[in-house]
Short mmCIF file of C-alpha atoms in Angstrom, two decimals:
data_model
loop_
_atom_site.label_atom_id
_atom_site.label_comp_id
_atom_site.label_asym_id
_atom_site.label_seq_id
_atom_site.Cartn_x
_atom_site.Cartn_y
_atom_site.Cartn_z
CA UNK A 722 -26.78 -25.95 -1.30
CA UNK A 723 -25.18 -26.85 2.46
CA UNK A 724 -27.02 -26.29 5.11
CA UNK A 725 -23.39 -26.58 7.27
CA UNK A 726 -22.83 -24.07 9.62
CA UNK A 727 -18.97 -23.01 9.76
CA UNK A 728 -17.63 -21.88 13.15
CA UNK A 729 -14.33 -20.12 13.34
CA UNK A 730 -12.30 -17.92 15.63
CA UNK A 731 -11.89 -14.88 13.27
CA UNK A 732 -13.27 -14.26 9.67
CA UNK A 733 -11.46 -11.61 7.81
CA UNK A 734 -13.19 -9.79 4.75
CA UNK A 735 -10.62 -8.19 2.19
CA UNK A 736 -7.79 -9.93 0.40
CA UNK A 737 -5.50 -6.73 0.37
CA UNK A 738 -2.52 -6.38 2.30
CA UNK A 739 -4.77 -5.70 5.40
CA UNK A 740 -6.30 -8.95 5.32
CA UNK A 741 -3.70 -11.18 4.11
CA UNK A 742 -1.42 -9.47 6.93
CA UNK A 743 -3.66 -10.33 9.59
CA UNK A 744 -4.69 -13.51 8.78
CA UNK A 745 -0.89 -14.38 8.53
CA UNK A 746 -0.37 -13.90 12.08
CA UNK A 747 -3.80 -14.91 13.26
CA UNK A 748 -2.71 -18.13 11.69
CA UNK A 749 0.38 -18.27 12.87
CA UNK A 750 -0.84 -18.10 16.60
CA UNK A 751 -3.14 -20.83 16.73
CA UNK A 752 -6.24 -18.91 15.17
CA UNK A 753 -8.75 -20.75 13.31
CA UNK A 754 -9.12 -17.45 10.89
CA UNK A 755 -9.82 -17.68 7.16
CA UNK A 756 -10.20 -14.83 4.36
CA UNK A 757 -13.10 -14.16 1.83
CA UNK A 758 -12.34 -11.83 -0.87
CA UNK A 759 -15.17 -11.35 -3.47
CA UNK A 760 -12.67 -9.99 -5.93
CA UNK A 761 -8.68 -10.99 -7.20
CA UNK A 762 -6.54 -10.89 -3.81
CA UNK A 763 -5.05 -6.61 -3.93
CA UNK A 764 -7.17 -5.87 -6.57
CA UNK A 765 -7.90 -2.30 -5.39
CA UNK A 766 -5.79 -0.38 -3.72
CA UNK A 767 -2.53 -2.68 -2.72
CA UNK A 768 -1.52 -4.15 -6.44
CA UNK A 769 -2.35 -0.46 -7.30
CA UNK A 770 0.47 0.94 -4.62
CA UNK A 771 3.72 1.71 -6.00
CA UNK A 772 5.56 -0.42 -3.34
CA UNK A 773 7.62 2.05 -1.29
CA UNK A 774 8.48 0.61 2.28
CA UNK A 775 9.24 4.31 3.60
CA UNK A 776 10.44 6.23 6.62
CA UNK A 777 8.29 9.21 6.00
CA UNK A 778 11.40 11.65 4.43
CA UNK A 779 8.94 12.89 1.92
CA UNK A 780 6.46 14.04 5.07
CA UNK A 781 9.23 16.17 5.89
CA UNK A 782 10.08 18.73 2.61
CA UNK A 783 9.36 21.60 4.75
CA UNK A 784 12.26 20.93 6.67
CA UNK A 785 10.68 19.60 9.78
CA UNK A 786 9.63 16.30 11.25
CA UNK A 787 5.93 15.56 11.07
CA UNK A 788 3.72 13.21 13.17
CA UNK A 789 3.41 11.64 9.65
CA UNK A 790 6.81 11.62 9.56
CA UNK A 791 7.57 10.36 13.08
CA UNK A 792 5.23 7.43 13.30
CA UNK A 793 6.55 5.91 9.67
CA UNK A 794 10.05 6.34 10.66
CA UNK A 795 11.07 2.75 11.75
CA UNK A 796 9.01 0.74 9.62
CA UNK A 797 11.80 0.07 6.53
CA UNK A 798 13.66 -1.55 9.22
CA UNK A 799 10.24 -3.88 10.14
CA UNK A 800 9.71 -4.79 6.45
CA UNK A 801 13.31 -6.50 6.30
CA UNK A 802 12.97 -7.74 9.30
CA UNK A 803 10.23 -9.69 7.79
CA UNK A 804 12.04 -10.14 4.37
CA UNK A 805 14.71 -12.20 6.38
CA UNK A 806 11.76 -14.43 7.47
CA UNK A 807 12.71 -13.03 11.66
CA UNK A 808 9.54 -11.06 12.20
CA UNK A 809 5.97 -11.47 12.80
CA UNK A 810 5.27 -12.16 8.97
CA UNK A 811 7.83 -14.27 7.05
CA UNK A 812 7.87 -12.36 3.65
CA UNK A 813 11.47 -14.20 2.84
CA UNK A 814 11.84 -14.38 -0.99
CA UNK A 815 9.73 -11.34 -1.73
CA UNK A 816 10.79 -9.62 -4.82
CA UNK A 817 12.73 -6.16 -4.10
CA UNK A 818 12.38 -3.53 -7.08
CA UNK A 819 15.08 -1.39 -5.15
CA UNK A 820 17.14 -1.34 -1.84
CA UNK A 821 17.21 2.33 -2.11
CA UNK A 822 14.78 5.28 -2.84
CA UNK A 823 16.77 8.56 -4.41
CA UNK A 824 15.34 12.08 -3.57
CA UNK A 825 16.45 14.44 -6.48
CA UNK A 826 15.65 18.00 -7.34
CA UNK A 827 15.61 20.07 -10.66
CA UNK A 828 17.09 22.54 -8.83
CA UNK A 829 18.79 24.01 -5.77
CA UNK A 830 16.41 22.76 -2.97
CA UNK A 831 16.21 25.72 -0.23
CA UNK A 832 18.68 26.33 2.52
CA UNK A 833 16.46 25.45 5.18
CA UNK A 834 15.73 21.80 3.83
CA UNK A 835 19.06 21.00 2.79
CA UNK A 836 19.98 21.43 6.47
CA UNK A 837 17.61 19.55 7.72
CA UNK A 838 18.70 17.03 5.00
CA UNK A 839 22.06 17.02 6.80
CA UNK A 840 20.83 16.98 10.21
CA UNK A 841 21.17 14.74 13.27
CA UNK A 842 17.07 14.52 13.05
CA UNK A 843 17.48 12.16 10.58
CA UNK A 844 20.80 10.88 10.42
CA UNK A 845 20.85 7.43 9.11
CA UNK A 846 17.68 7.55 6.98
CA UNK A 847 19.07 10.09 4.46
CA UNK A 848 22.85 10.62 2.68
CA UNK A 849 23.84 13.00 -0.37
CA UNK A 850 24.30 10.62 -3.24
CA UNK A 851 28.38 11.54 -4.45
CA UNK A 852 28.37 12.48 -8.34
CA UNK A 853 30.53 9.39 -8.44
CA UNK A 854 28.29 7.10 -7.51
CA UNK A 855 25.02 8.41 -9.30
CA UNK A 856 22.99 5.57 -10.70
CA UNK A 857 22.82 5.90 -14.82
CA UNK A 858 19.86 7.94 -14.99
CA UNK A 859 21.26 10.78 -13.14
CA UNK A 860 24.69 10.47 -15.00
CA UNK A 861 23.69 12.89 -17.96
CA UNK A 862 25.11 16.52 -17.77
CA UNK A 863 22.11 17.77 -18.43
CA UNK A 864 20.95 17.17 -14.73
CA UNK A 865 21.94 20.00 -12.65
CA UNK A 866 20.63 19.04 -9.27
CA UNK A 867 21.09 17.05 -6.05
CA UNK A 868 20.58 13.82 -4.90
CA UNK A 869 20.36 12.24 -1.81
CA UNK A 870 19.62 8.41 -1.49
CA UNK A 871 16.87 7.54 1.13
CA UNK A 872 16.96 4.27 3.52
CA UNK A 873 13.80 2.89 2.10
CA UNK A 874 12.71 0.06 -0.47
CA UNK A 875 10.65 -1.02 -3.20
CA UNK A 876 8.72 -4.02 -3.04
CA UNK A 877 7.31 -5.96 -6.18
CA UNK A 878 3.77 -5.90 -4.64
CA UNK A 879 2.51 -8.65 -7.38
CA UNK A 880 5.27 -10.75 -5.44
CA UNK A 881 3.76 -10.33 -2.18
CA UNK A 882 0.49 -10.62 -2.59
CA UNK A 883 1.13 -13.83 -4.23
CA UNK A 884 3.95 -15.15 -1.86
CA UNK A 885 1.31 -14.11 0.60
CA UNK A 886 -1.07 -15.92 -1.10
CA UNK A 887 0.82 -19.55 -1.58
CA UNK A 888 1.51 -19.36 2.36
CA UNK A 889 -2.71 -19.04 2.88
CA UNK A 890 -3.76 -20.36 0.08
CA UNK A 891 -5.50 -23.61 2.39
CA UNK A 892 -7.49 -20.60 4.17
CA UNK A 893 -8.56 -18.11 1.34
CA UNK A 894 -11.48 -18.12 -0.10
CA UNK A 895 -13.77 -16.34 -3.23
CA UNK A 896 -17.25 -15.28 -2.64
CA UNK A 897 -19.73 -12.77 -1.78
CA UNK A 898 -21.11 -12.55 1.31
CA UNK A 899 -24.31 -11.40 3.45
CA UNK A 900 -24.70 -11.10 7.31
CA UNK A 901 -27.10 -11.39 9.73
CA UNK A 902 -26.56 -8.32 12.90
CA UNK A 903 -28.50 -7.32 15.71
CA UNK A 904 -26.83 -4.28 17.27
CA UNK A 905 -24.01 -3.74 15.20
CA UNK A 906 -23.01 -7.54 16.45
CA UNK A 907 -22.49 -10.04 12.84
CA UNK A 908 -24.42 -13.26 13.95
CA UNK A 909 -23.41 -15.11 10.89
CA UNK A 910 -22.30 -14.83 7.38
CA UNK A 911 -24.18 -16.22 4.61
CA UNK A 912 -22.06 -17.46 1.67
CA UNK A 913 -23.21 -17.82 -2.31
CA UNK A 914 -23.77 -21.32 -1.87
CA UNK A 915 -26.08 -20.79 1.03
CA UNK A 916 -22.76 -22.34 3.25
CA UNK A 917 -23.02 -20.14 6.97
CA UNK A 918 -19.90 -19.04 8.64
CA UNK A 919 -19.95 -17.72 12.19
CA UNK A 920 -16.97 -16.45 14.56
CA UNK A 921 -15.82 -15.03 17.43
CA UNK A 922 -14.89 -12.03 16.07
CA UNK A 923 -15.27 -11.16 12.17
CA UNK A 924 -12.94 -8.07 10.66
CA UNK A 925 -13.38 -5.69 7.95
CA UNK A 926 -10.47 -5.48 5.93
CA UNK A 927 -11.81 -4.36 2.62
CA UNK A 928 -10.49 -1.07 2.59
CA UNK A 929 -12.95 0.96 0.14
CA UNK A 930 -15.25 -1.80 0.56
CA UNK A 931 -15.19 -1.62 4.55
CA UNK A 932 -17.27 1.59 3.67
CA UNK A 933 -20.73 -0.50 2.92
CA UNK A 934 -20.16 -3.07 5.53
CA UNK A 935 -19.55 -0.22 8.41
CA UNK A 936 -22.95 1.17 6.77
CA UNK A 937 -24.88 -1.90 7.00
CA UNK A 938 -23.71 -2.54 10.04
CA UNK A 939 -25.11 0.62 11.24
CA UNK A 940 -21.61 1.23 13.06
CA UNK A 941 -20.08 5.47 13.57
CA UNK A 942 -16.89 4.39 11.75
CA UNK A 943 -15.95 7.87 9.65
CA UNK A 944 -14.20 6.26 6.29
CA UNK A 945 -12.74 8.78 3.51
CA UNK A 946 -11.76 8.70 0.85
CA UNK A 947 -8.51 10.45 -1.35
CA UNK A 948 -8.72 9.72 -4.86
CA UNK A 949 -5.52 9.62 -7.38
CA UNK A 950 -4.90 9.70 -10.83
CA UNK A 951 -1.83 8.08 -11.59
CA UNK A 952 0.25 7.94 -15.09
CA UNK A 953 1.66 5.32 -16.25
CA UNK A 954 4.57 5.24 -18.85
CA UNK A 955 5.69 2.19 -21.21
CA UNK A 956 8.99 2.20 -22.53
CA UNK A 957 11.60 -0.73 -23.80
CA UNK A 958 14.67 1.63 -23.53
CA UNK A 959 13.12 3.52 -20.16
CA UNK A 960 16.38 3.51 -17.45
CA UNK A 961 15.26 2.08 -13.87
CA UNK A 962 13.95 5.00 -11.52
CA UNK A 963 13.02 4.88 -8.11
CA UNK A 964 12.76 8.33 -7.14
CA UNK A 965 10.69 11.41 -5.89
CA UNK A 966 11.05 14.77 -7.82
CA UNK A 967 11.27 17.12 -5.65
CA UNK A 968 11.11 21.01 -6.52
CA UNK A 969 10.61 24.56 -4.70
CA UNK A 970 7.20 24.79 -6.45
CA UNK A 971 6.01 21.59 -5.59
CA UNK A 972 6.66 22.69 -1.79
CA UNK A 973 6.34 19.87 0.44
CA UNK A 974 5.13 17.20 -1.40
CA UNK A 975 7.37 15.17 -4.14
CA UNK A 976 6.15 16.76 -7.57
CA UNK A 977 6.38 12.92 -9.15
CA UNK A 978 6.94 9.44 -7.60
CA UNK A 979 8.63 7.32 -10.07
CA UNK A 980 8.66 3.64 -9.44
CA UNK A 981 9.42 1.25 -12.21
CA UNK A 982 8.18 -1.78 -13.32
CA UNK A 983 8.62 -4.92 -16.00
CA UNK A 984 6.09 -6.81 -17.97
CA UNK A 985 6.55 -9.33 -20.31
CA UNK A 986 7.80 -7.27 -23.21
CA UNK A 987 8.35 -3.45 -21.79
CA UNK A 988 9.36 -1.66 -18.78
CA UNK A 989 6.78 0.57 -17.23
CA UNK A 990 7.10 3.96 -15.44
CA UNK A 991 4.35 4.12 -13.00
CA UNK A 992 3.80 8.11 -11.68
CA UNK A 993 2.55 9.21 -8.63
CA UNK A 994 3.41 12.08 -5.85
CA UNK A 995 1.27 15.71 -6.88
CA UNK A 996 0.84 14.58 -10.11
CA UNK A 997 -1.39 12.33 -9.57
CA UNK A 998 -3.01 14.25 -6.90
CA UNK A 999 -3.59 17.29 -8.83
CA UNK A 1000 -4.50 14.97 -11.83
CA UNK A 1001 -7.99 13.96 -10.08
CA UNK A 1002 -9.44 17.07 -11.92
CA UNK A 1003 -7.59 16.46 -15.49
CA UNK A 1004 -9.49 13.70 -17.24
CA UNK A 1005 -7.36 11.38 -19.45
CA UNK A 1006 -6.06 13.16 -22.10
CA UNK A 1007 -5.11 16.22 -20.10
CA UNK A 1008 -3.37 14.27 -17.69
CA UNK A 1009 -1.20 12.27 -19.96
CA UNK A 1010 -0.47 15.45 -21.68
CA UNK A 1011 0.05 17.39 -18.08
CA UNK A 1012 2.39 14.36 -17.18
CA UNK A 1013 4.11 14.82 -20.42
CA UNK A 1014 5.08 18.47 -19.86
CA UNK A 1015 6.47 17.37 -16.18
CA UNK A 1016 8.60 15.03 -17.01
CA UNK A 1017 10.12 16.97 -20.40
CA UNK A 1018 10.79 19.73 -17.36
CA UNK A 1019 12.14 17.40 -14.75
CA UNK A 1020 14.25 15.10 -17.00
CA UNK A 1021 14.63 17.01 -20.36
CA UNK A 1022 17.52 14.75 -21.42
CA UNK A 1023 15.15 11.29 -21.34
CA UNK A 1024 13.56 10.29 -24.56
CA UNK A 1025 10.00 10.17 -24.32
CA UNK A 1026 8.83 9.79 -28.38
CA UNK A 1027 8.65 5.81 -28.35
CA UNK A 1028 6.56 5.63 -25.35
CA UNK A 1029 3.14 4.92 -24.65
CA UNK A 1030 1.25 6.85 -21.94
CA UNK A 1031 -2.08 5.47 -20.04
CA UNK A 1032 -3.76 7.00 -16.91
CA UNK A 1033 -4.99 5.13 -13.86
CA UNK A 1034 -7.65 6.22 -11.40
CA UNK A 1035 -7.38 4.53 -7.47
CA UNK A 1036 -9.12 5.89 -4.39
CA UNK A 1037 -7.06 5.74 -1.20
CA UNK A 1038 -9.80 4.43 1.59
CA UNK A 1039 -8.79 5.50 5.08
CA UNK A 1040 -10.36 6.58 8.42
CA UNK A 1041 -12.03 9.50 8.13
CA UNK A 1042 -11.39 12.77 9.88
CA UNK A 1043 -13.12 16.48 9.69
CA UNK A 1044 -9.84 17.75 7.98
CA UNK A 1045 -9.80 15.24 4.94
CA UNK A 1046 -6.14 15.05 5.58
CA UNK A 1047 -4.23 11.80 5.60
CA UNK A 1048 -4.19 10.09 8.68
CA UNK A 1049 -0.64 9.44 10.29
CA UNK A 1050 -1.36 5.81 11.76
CA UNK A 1051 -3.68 2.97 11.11
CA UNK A 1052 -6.97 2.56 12.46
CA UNK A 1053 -7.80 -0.28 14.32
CA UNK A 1054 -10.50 -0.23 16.53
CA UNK A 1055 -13.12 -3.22 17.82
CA UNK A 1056 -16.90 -2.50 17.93
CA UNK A 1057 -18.64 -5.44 19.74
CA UNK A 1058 -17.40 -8.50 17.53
CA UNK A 1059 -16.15 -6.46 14.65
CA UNK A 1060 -13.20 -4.79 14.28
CA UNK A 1061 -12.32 -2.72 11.64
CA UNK A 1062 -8.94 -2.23 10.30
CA UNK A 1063 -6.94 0.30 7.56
CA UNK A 1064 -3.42 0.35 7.41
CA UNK A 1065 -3.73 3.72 5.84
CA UNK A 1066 -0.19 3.03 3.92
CA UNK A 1067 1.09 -0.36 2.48
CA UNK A 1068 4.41 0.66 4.95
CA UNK A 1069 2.08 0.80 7.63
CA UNK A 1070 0.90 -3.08 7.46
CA UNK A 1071 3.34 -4.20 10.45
CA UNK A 1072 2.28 -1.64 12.88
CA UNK A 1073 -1.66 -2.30 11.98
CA UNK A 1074 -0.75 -6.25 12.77
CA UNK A 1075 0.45 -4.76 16.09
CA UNK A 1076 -2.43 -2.87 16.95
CA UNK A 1077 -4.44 -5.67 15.80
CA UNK A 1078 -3.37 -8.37 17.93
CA UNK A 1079 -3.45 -6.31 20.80
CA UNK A 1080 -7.26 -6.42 20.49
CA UNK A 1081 -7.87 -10.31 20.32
CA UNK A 1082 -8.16 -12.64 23.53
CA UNK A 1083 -6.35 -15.74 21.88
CA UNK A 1084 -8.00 -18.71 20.36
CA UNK A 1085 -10.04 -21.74 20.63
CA UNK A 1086 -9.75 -24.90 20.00
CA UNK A 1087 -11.87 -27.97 18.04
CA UNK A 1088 -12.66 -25.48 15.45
CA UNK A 1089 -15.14 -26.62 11.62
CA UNK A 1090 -12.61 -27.44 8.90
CA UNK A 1091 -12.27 -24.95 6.20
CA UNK A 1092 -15.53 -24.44 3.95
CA UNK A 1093 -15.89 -26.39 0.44
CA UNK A 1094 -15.47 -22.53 -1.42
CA UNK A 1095 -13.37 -21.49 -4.64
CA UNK A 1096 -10.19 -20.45 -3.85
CA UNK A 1097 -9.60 -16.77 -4.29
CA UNK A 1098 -7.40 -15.63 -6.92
CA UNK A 1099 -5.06 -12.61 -7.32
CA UNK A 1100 -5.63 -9.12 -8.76
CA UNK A 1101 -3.92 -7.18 -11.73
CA UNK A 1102 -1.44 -4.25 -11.55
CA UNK A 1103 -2.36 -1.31 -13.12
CA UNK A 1104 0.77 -1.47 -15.70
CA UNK A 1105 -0.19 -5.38 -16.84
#
């Protein structure tokens, strides 16, 4: 057991995309900042995300911009700023799933959002997909619809966390931890090994987890939570989908997100959009079978028979708000020497790093080395 008190300019708690964001720049500007994760590094909710980098289209399938919409709309453009290694985070040699997201629709969508589909609102972040150039799925006669190709991306998320990881790795570290307050203020942190850790300012960027620090902390930070029941779909001969099914009955949401994925011996479907929102009251069965139904409506002319369906619950952790609704920005907000951070979306990461950085008063220097800890390690994906 050490008796060795730890001093630091920032101590971040979460090894999501939150945390591993922030302590990116933190590092990069001079911070002393290191990052304890009790579990695998985006084992809850960002390994579990699907991976779209989006403008916020899908916010707008009433045929109208949205604040969701609005605030969401440039951050495509941030996340390859960063894949080309020229912005705040250097994410160069990420894995990209897709350098496109289709919208397509089982039917005629109505008048009023295929106008807005073709208006100057959104010009540049949304094109009608020509039959000729329809990627293979969409090439059967059997689909009767339209398609329109979105300017947003897929990111392998296993890729960043870990690229994420091997840039950190000196400054990352596995435990559990315990803290000492007085008035909502963290004195210290007390580490497995007895090993203390104090800062200048300590952040919770545990996303569902930030919910029993905030408590014990005694702090009025409203957290909610939006729970999901996603489907995912193994298949060797499964075509590559990125996509959102979009429908007059589904209204404005996308009926199903499709993203798709590869594991060592298969390629995996992974479902999302009202599916897996309305699928939080189906339990396993009922929503493989419910999922089943959808997609024999919404592509009748795939073959289904040699696949193998599994179900996957995730909460979405957010700031909380009297409506329950999702929240259109991140929260960030300090509360004596904490601050407390959700992106609210994976696309949302830059702009929290923004709001983030606006809240520190730079570092200090002659700083403790790193503590003698494990070294965290990452999460799975839900389709491993």
């Amino acid at each position: 057991m050490s008796n060795t008190t730890h001093q630091f300019d920032t101590v971040i708690l979460g090894g999501g995309i939150a945390g591993l964001w922030l302590l990116s720049l933190l590092r990069k500007q001079g911070y002393e900042a290191i990052l304890l994760e009790k579990k695998g590094l985006g084992s809850e909710q960002t390994l579990a995300s699907q991976g779209m980098i989006h403008g916020g289209i899908k916010y707008s399938l009433a045929g109208a911009m949205t604040g969701a919409s609005e605030s969401i709309a440039d951050m495509p453009l941030r996340w390859r700023s960063c894949l080309e290694g020229t912005d705040s985070v250097n994410l160069e040699g990420v894995s990209v799933l897709s350098e496109a997201y289709y919208m397509f629709s089982d039917a005629r969508l109505s008048s009023k959002l295929t106008a807005f589909f073709g208006s100057k609102a959104i010009e540049g972040r949304v094109s009608s997909v020509p039959t000729a150039d329809y990627p293979e799925i969409f090439q059967s006669p059997s689909f009767g619809g339209l398609l329109y190709k979105l300017n947003d991306l897929v990111l392998d998320t296993r890729s960043l966390i870990t690229h994420l990881h091997h840039q950190l790795k000196d400054y990352i570290f596995e435990g559990n931890v315990s803290f000492e307050h007085t008035n909502g203020r963290i004195t210290h942190l007390q580490l497995d090994d007895g090993l203390t850790v104090s800062a200048e300012t300590y952040v919770l960027a545990a996303g569902k987890g930030n919910g029993e620090l905030i408590e014990d902390l005694g702090l009025e930070v409203p957290m909610q939570l939006r729970p999901l029941h996603q489907v995912v779909v193994k298949g060797r001969a499964l075509p590559d989908l990125f996509a959102h099914a979009v429908t007059l009955r589904s209204a404005d949401k996308p009926r199903i997100t499709f993203t798709t994925h590869s594991t060592a011996d298969t390629k995996a479907w992974y479902l999302g959009g009202q599916l897996a929102e309305s699928g939080v009251a189906r339990n396993e069965a009922e929503q493989i079978e419910f999922a089943k139904t959808e997609l024999a409506a919404i592509m009748p002319w795939i073959d289904y028979s040699g696949c193998e369906f599994s179900t996957f619950r995730i909460d979405r952790a957010e700031a909380g708000g009297e409506t329950l609704l999702r929240p259109d920005t991140p929260y960030v907000r300090r509360h004596g020497n904490v601050v407390v951070c959700w992106p609210t979306k994976l696309t949302l990461a830059p702009m929290m790093g923004d709001m983030f950085m606006k809240l520190m008063a730079g570092p200090k220097a002659g700083l403790a080395k790193p503590p003698n800890l494990p070294r965290a390690s990452i999460g799975s994906s839900p389709w491993e």
